């Protein structure tokens, strides 16, 4: 049975990508795969991926450009609010 997760590239260790798998907004697992197995447009830290696993094996990886952009904008907005000084 296949399970779908949201994956976020946490870091690179040499030529390996460490991906945090999320379900319902919570990190539930971590997988390490060769960087070359990532979608070409999603080979960067904080890229968001749609990950499908079956029997512990990743059977599908797809870069989610919309979610990646939304998360980046959300973090930027939070940082901007924190850096504002009260008058």
GROMACS .gro file of C-alpha atoms in nm:
model
   87
    1UNK     CA    1   0.000   0.000   0.000
    2UNK     CA    2   0.142   0.338  -0.102
    3UNK     CA    3   0.161   0.630   0.141
    4UNK     CA    4   0.197   0.994   0.041
    5UNK     CA    5   0.399   1.245   0.241
    6UNK     CA    6   0.520   1.600   0.215
    7UNK     CA    7   0.898   1.595   0.204
    8UNK     CA    8   1.125   1.888   0.285
    9UNK     CA    9   1.492   1.881   0.197
   10UNK     CA   10   1.661   1.946   0.530
   11UNK     CA   11   2.025   1.930   0.426
   12UNK     CA   12   2.286   1.774   0.204
   13UNK     CA   13   2.560   1.550   0.338
   14UNK     CA   14   2.805   1.517   0.053
   15UNK     CA   15   2.608   1.377  -0.239
   16UNK     CA   16   2.322   1.259  -0.016
   17UNK     CA   17   2.000   1.453   0.045
   18UNK     CA   18   1.831   1.429   0.385
   19UNK     CA   19   1.455   1.465   0.346
   20UNK     CA   20   1.217   1.511   0.639
   21UNK     CA   21   0.882   1.345   0.576
   22UNK     CA   22   0.572   1.518   0.711
   23UNK     CA   23   0.219   1.395   0.762
   24UNK     CA   24  -0.054   1.628   0.891
   25UNK     CA   25   0.208   1.897   0.955
   26UNK     CA   26   0.423   1.675   1.179
   27UNK     CA   27   0.763   1.528   1.093
   28UNK     CA   28   0.718   1.151   1.094
   29UNK     CA   29   1.035   1.016   0.932
   30UNK     CA   30   1.364   1.101   0.767
   31UNK     CA   31   1.503   0.948   0.449
   32UNK     CA   32   1.841   0.980   0.282
   33UNK     CA   33   1.867   0.949  -0.095
   34UNK     CA   34   2.130   1.034  -0.356
   35UNK     CA   35   2.113   1.399  -0.462
   36UNK     CA   36   2.094   1.287  -0.825
   37UNK     CA   37   1.762   1.109  -0.754
   38UNK     CA   38   1.593   1.440  -0.667
   39UNK     CA   39   1.387   1.625  -0.928
   40UNK     CA   40   1.626   1.869  -1.100
   41UNK     CA   41   1.418   2.175  -1.006
   42UNK     CA   42   1.404   2.072  -0.639
   43UNK     CA   43   1.770   2.016  -0.557
   44UNK     CA   44   1.801   2.275  -0.283
   45UNK     CA   45   1.756   2.302   0.091
   46UNK     CA   46   1.395   2.373   0.196
   47UNK     CA   47   1.250   2.254  -0.135
   48UNK     CA   48   0.914   2.084  -0.080
   49UNK     CA   49   0.846   1.751  -0.247
   50UNK     CA   50   0.552   1.518  -0.283
   51UNK     CA   51   0.686   1.180  -0.175
   52UNK     CA   52   0.512   0.849  -0.234
   53UNK     CA   53   0.647   0.546  -0.047
   54UNK     CA   54   0.548   0.185  -0.072
   55UNK     CA   55   0.698  -0.078   0.154
   56UNK     CA   56   0.957   0.171   0.276
   57UNK     CA   57   1.077   0.244  -0.079
   58UNK     CA   58   1.029   0.581  -0.245
   59UNK     CA   59   0.839   0.517  -0.565
   60UNK     CA   60   0.767   0.877  -0.663
   61UNK     CA   61   0.922   1.220  -0.599
   62UNK     CA   62   0.776   1.541  -0.736
   63UNK     CA   63   0.889   1.899  -0.669
   64UNK     CA   64   0.607   2.118  -0.533
   65UNK     CA   65   0.695   2.470  -0.651
   66UNK     CA   66   0.378   2.628  -0.509
   67UNK     CA   67   0.425   2.489  -0.156
   68UNK     CA   68   0.797   2.570  -0.163
   69UNK     CA   69   0.718   2.933  -0.250
   70UNK     CA   70   0.443   2.959   0.013
   71UNK     CA   71   0.668   2.826   0.288
   72UNK     CA   72   0.951   3.059   0.190
   73UNK     CA   73   0.717   3.360   0.191
   74UNK     CA   74   0.573   3.257   0.529
   75UNK     CA   75   0.919   3.234   0.685
   76UNK     CA   76   1.019   3.567   0.532
   77UNK     CA   77   0.703   3.732   0.668
   78UNK     CA   78   0.767   3.592   1.016
   79UNK     CA   79   1.127   3.712   1.008
   80UNK     CA   80   1.017   4.059   0.894
   81UNK     CA   81   0.765   4.082   1.179
   82UNK     CA   82   1.024   3.974   1.434
   83UNK     CA   83   1.280   4.224   1.306
   84UNK     CA   84   1.041   4.522   1.330
   85UNK     CA   85   1.112   4.744   1.625
   86UNK     CA   86   0.831   4.914   1.811
   87UNK     CA   87   0.834   5.293   1.786
   0.00000   0.00000   0.00000
